[in-house]
Each structure stands twice: as C-alpha cells, then as structure tokens.
XYZ file of C-alpha atoms in Angstrom:
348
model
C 184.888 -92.222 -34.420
C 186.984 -92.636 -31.235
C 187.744 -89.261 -30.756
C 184.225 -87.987 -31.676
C 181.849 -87.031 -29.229
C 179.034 -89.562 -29.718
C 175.685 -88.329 -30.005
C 173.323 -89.696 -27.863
C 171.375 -91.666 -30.768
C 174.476 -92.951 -32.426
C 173.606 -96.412 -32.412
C 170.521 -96.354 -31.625
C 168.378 -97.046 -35.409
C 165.685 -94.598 -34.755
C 168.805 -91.859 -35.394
C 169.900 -93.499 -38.225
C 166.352 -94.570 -39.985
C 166.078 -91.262 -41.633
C 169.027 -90.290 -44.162
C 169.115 -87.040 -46.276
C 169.098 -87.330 -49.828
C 167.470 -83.994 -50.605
C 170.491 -81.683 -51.716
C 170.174 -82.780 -55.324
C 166.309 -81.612 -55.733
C 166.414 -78.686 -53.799
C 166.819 -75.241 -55.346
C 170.087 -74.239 -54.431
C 172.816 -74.693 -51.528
C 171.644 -72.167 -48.991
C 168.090 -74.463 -49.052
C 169.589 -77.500 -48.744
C 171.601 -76.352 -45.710
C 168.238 -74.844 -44.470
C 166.761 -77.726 -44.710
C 169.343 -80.032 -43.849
C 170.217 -78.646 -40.811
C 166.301 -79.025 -39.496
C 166.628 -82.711 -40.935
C 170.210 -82.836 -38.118
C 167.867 -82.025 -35.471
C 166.161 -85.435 -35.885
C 168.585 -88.077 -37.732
C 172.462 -88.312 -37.866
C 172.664 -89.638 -41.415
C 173.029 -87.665 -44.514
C 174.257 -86.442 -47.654
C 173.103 -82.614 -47.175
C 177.338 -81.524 -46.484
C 176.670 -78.054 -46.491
C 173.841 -78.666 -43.711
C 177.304 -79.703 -41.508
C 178.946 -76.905 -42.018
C 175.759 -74.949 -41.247
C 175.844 -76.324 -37.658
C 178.919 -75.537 -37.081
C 178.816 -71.972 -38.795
C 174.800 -70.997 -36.591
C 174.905 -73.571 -33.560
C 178.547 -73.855 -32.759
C 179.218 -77.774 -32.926
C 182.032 -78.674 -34.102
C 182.313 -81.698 -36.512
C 185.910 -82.708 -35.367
C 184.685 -83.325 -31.671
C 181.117 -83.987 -31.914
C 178.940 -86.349 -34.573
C 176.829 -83.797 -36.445
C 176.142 -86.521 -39.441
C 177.434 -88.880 -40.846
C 177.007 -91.278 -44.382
C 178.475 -94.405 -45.520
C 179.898 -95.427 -49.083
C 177.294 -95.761 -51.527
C 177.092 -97.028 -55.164
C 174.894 -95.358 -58.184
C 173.632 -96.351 -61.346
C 176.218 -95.416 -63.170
C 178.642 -97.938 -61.125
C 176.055 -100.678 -61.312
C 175.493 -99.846 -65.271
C 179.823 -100.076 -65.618
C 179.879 -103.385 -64.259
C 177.586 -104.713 -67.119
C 174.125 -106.342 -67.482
C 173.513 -110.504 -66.906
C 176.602 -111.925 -64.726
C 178.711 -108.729 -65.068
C 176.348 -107.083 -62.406
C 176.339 -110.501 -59.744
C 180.294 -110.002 -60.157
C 180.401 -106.061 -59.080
C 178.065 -107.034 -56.310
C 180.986 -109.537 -55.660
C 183.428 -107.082 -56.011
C 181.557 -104.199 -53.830
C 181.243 -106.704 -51.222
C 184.799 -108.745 -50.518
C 186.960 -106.163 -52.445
C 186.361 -102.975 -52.331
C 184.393 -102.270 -48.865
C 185.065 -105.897 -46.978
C 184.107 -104.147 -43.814
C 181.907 -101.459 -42.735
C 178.540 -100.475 -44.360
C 178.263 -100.278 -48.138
C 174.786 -99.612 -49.452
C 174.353 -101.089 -53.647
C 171.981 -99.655 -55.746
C 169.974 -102.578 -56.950
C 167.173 -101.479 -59.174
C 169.166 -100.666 -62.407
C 167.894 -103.962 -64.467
C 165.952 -106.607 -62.632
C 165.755 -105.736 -58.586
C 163.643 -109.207 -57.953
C 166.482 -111.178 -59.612
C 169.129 -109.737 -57.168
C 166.770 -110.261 -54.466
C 165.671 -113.562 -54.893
C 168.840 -114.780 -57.233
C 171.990 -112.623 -56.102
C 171.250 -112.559 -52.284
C 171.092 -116.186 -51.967
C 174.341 -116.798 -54.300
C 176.118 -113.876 -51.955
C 174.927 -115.049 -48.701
C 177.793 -116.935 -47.025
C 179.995 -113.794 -48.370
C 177.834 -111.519 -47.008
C 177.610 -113.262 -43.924
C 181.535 -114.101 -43.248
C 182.107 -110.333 -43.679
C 184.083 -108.796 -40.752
C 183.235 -105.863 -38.494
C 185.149 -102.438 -38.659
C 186.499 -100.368 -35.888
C 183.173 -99.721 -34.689
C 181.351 -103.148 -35.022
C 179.816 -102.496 -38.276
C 179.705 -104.849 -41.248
C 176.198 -104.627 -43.218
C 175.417 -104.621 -46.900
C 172.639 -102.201 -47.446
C 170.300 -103.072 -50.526
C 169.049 -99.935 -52.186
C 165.608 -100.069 -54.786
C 165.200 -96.625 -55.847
C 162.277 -97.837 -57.791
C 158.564 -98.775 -57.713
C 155.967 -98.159 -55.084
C 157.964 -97.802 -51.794
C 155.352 -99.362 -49.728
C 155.045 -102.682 -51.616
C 158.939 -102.606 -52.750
C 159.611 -102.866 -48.772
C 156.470 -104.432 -47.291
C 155.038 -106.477 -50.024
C 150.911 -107.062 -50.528
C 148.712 -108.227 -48.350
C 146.855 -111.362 -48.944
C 143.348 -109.110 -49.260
C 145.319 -107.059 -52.089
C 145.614 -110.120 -54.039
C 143.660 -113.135 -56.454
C 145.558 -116.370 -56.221
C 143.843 -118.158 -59.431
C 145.339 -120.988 -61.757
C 148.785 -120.786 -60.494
C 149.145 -117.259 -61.122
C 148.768 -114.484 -58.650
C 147.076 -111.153 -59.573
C 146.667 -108.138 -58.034
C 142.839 -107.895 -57.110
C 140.685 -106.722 -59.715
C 143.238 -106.809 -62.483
C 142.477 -110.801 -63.731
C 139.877 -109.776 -66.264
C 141.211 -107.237 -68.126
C 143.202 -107.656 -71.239
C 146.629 -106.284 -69.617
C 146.436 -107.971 -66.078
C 148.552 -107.276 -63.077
C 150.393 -110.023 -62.500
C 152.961 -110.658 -59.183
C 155.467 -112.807 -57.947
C 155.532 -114.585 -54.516
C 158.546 -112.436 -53.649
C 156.496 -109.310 -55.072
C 153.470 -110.557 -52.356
C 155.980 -110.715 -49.733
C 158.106 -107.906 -50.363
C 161.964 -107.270 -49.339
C 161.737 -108.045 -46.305
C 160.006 -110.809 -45.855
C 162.759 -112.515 -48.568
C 165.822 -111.371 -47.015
C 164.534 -112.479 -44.051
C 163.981 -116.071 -45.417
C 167.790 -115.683 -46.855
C 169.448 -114.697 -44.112
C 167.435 -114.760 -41.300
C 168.075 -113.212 -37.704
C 167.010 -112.909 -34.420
C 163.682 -111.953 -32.470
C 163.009 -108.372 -30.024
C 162.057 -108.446 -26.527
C 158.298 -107.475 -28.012
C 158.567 -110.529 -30.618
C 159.464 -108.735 -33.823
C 161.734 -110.433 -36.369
C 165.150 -108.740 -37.394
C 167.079 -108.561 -40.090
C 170.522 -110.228 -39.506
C 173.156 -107.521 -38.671
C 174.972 -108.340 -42.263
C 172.103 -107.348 -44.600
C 170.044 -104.325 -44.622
C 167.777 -102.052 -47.193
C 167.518 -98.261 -47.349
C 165.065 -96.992 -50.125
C 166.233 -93.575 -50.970
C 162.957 -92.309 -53.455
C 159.892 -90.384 -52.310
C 159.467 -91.358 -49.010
C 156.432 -89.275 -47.171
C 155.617 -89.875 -43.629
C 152.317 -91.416 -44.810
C 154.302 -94.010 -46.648
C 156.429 -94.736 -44.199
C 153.775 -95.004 -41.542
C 152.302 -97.281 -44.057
C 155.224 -99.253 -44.669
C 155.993 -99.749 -41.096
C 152.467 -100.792 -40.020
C 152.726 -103.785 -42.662
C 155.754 -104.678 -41.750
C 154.311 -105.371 -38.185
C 151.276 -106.939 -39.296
C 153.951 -109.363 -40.865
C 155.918 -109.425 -37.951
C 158.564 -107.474 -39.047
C 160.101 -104.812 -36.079
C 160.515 -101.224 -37.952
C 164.071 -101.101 -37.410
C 164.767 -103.674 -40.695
C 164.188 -100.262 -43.368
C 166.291 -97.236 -43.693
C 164.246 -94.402 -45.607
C 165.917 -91.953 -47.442
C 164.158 -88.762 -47.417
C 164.398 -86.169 -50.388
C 163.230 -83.275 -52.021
C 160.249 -84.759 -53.111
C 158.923 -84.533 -48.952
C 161.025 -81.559 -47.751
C 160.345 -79.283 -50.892
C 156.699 -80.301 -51.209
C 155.948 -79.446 -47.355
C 154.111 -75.856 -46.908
C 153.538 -73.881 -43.195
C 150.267 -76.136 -43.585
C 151.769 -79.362 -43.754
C 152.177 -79.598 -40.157
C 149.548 -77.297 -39.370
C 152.026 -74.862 -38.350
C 152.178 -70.774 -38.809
C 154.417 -67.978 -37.029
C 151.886 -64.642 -35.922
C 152.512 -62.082 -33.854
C 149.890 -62.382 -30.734
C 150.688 -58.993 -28.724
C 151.510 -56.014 -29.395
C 151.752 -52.387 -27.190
C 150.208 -49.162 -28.392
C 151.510 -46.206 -26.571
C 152.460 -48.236 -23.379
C 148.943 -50.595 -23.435
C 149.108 -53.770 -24.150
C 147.100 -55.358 -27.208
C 146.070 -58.946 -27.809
C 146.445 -59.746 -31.120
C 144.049 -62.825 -32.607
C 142.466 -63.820 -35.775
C 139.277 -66.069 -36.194
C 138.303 -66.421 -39.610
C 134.191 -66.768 -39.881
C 134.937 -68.161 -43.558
C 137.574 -71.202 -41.854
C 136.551 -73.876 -40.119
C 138.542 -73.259 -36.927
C 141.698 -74.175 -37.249
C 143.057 -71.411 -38.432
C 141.944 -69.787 -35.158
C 144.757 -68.401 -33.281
C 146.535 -67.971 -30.022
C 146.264 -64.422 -28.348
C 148.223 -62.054 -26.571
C 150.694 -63.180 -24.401
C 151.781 -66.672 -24.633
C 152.887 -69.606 -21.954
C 154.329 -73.074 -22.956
C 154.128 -75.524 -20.007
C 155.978 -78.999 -19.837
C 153.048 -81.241 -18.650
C 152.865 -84.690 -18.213
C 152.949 -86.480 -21.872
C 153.891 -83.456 -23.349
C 153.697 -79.686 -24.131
C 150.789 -77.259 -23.357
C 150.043 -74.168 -24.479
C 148.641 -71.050 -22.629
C 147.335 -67.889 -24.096
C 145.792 -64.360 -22.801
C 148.748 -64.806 -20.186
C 149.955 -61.658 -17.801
C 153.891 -60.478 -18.587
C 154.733 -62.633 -15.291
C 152.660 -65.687 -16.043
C 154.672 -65.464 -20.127
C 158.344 -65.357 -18.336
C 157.921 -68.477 -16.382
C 156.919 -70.659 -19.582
C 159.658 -73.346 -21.805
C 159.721 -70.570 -24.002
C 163.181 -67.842 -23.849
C 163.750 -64.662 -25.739
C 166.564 -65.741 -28.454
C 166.295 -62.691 -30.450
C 165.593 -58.524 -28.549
C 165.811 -55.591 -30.495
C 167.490 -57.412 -33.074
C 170.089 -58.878 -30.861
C 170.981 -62.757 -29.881
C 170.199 -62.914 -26.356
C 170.464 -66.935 -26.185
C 172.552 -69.145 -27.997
C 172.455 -73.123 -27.928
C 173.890 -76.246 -30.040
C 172.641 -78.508 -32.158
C 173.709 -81.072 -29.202
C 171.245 -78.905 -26.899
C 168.397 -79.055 -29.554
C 168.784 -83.311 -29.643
C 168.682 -83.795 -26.237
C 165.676 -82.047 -25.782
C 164.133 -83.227 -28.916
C 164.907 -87.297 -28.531
C-alpha cells in the first residue's frame, strides 16, 4: 500500500461502505466488468477483478501505482460448514481470528447455523481476542461479521418498539400473537446487530453524537442490498443512535442486474440534428405519459451552479460549447480521454 497512489477516499468509510459482490450473478465477464467498473467510480472495495483490469485496459490507471479496488480475506460457507457444527464452529472463529489472519481485516461468514448464537454467544466469548488483536502495516485490525441471511434491514437495524407486542414475557412481532403460528423475537432480534455488538464491545462517540462501533469489530451484509434498504437501514440506525459508518453493504446482482434506464430516471436521445446545413431540434412529449418522459431539445448546456448541476436546452452552438459538457467521441474518433482518478475527483 506504500507504494500505491492513495485514492482520495481510501480511508475515508463512505469509499469503502459499498463492496462489489455482483460478478457471480451477472451474465457473463464482459457485464461484470461493465458493471464493475461504474461500481469503481463510487467505492474502492470489490470482488468484480475483471472490472480492474477494465480500468486499466479503457481509463488508463494503473493498478501497480494507483488504488483502483481493493478486498480483504473473506470466509464462505463452505469454510464455516468444514469447521463443524456446535463448538467446532466457536473454534474456527478462534482459529480465523488469532491464527490464520491475526492482523488486518478478515470478514467470517456467520449465518451458516445459528447467526444470533454467534452474536450474542461467540462475540462475547471472543471479545478480549478480538480486542487484543494487532494492527497491520496500515493500521488495520477489524473482524468483519458477515449474515448473508434474513431481512437486511432488521438483521442490521433490528425492530422498532412500534413493530413489536411485548406480552407475557414473550415478544411478538405486531399482529402475529393471535394466530396459531406466531412471530416470535428475541431481545437481540428487537435490537438488531448493532445495537449488540455495540453492548459487547462498545466504542466511541462522533463530533454529531453518533455511537461507533469499536475499530476491532465490524459487519458487512453481502445479500440484496437496494438503495431503499439501505436508506432504510441507515435511518434506523440513527433513530437508535447509531452513525452510518458501523455497516458495510455488499452490493450484488440482485441491485445492479435488476436496474433498467428507468431506475434512475435516466435515458440517452439524440436532441439535434442538421438537415442539409439547418439545424433541427429534436424533442418528444408523449400526450399518453405523464411528463416525465418529456425531453430536452436541441442543443444542450450543463452549468455548475451553486448546489449542483443545471441543465439548459434550445441553446445556440456558442451558448452549447461553454457548458461542463466535452465532445469525447467525433466522427467516431476519441477526442478526450480521462482516468478513473479524474472521474472520482469530480464525482466525491
């Protein structure tokens, strides 16, 4: 890491938050470097290696010099399922921990039997191991707890007391206590991951009064993450005081394959066009829509403004070469090349 180019965002979580585990769901290597290079644009970690080597192959980065993206050992089933049900897993957390990666990040699958027990059981068993574990070259030293498992938002961020019937000792989720097959929850199901890690291991307080994980203990949950449920997650996790920065979300194929051109409300149309030597502005307006598939016309203008981007149409060919916007491909030719180093320090 010394003699790599840092990127501006290399310790700095936001970079981190999101990590790519969409290669395995996506159809084929060319989409998953597609794909994986837009995810590089936004977040350093993933798992996407071709998306790397796309980088370097389209933007010109170069991976020896510069961080395009990086990972961190992980475990899988499979290892977990090895080690053995009952005490033979609590040992190969044991054995992940002090043995085989003492230092650094290593992220443990924890969802292949009974994820409550590790949480609640394990975790507190582990803790002054987890906690005398030493930092690596560069000041790292966290184990990651992965649940691959369950409903995302109440895996990480628990219920909320609104959510629930606390009746007889027994805590249901609301409107399940009269039927035959009720809900039932734990207190550490109510409270979520977080909330018992936190009560584990503790840590320390932001400068806007959000608790933190301790630096030794962390969670990444790697299974159909959407931005709605990770806005979700994240706005319970505040409203239990929680900062944003104690989750990792691994992002797969189940959000980048299932986005269309409509998922961000996004569409590419040509706006202007010349018939012998006149310019035409090209528009559509759909009676039948509702507006928003309304369009831009003729020549086009993208300002920087204050807060943000603006857009200008019907613009004259003098007014369209002063915008943000710069010819990359003419006449089927690269007029403008940049890096993905470019792209992130304009995009964070």
């Amino acid at each position: 890491m010394d003699c790599i180019k840092q990127s501006n965002r290399v310790f700095d979580f936001v970079g981190l938050q999101g990590h790519d585990f969409s290669f395995r769901g996506l159809p084929g290597r060319h989409a998953a470097k597609r794909m994986g290079m837009g995810h590089l644009a936004s977040f350093i970690g993933t798992d996407t290696i071709p998306a790397i080597d796309g980088i370097e192959e389209w933007y010109g980065d170069d991976a020896e010099s510069y961080l395009i993206g990086t990972s961190v050992p992980a475990t899988e089933h499979s290892v977990m399922c090895m080690g053995g049900a009952g005490d033979g897993e609590m040992e190969t957390f044991r054995r992940l921990i002090n043995d085989k990666y003492p230092t650094g990040i290593i992220s443990i699958v924890s969802d292949t039997w009974d994820y409550w027990k590790v949480i609640t059981e394990y975790l507190p068993l582990l803790k002054d191991e987890i906690m005398a574990r030493q930092p690596n070259a560069i000041g790292l030293n966290k184990v990651v707890i992965r649940p691959d498992s369950g409903d995302p938002i109440r895996i990480i961020a628990g219920y909320s007391e609104d959510e629930i019937l606390r009746s007889s000792g027994k805590i249901y989720v609301l409107g399940t206590h009269r039927l035959d097959n009720p809900t039932l929850l734990t207190e550490a199901e109510v409270k979520g991951s977080i909330e018992c890690m936190w009560e584990t291991f503790g840590g320390t307080i932001s400068g806007e009064g959000f608790k933190m994980l301790d630096e030794h203990i962390g969670l990444i949950y790697g299974d159909s993450i959407t931005m709605q449920r990770a806005d979700e997650i994240l706005r319970r996790l505040a409203n239990k005081g929680f900062a944003s920065n104690n989750v990792v979300f691994g992002i797969g194929s189940y959000t980048y394959q299932y986005n269309t051109r409509d998922t961000f409300g996004w569409a590419m149309k040509a706006t202007y066009g010349e018939i012998n030597g006149e310019g035409v502005e090209i528009f559509k307006d759909p009676k039948t829509d509702s507006g928003e598939k309304k369009s831009a016309k003729g020549l086009l203008r993208v300002a920087a403004e204050a807060g943000g981007y603006k857009l200008y149409d019907q613009q004259t060919l003098e007014e369209a070469m002063t915008g943000e916007l710069q010819p990359v491909f003419l006449n089927g030719k690269m007029v403008a090349e940049t890096t993905l180093e470019e792209i992130r320090n304009r995009l964070w």
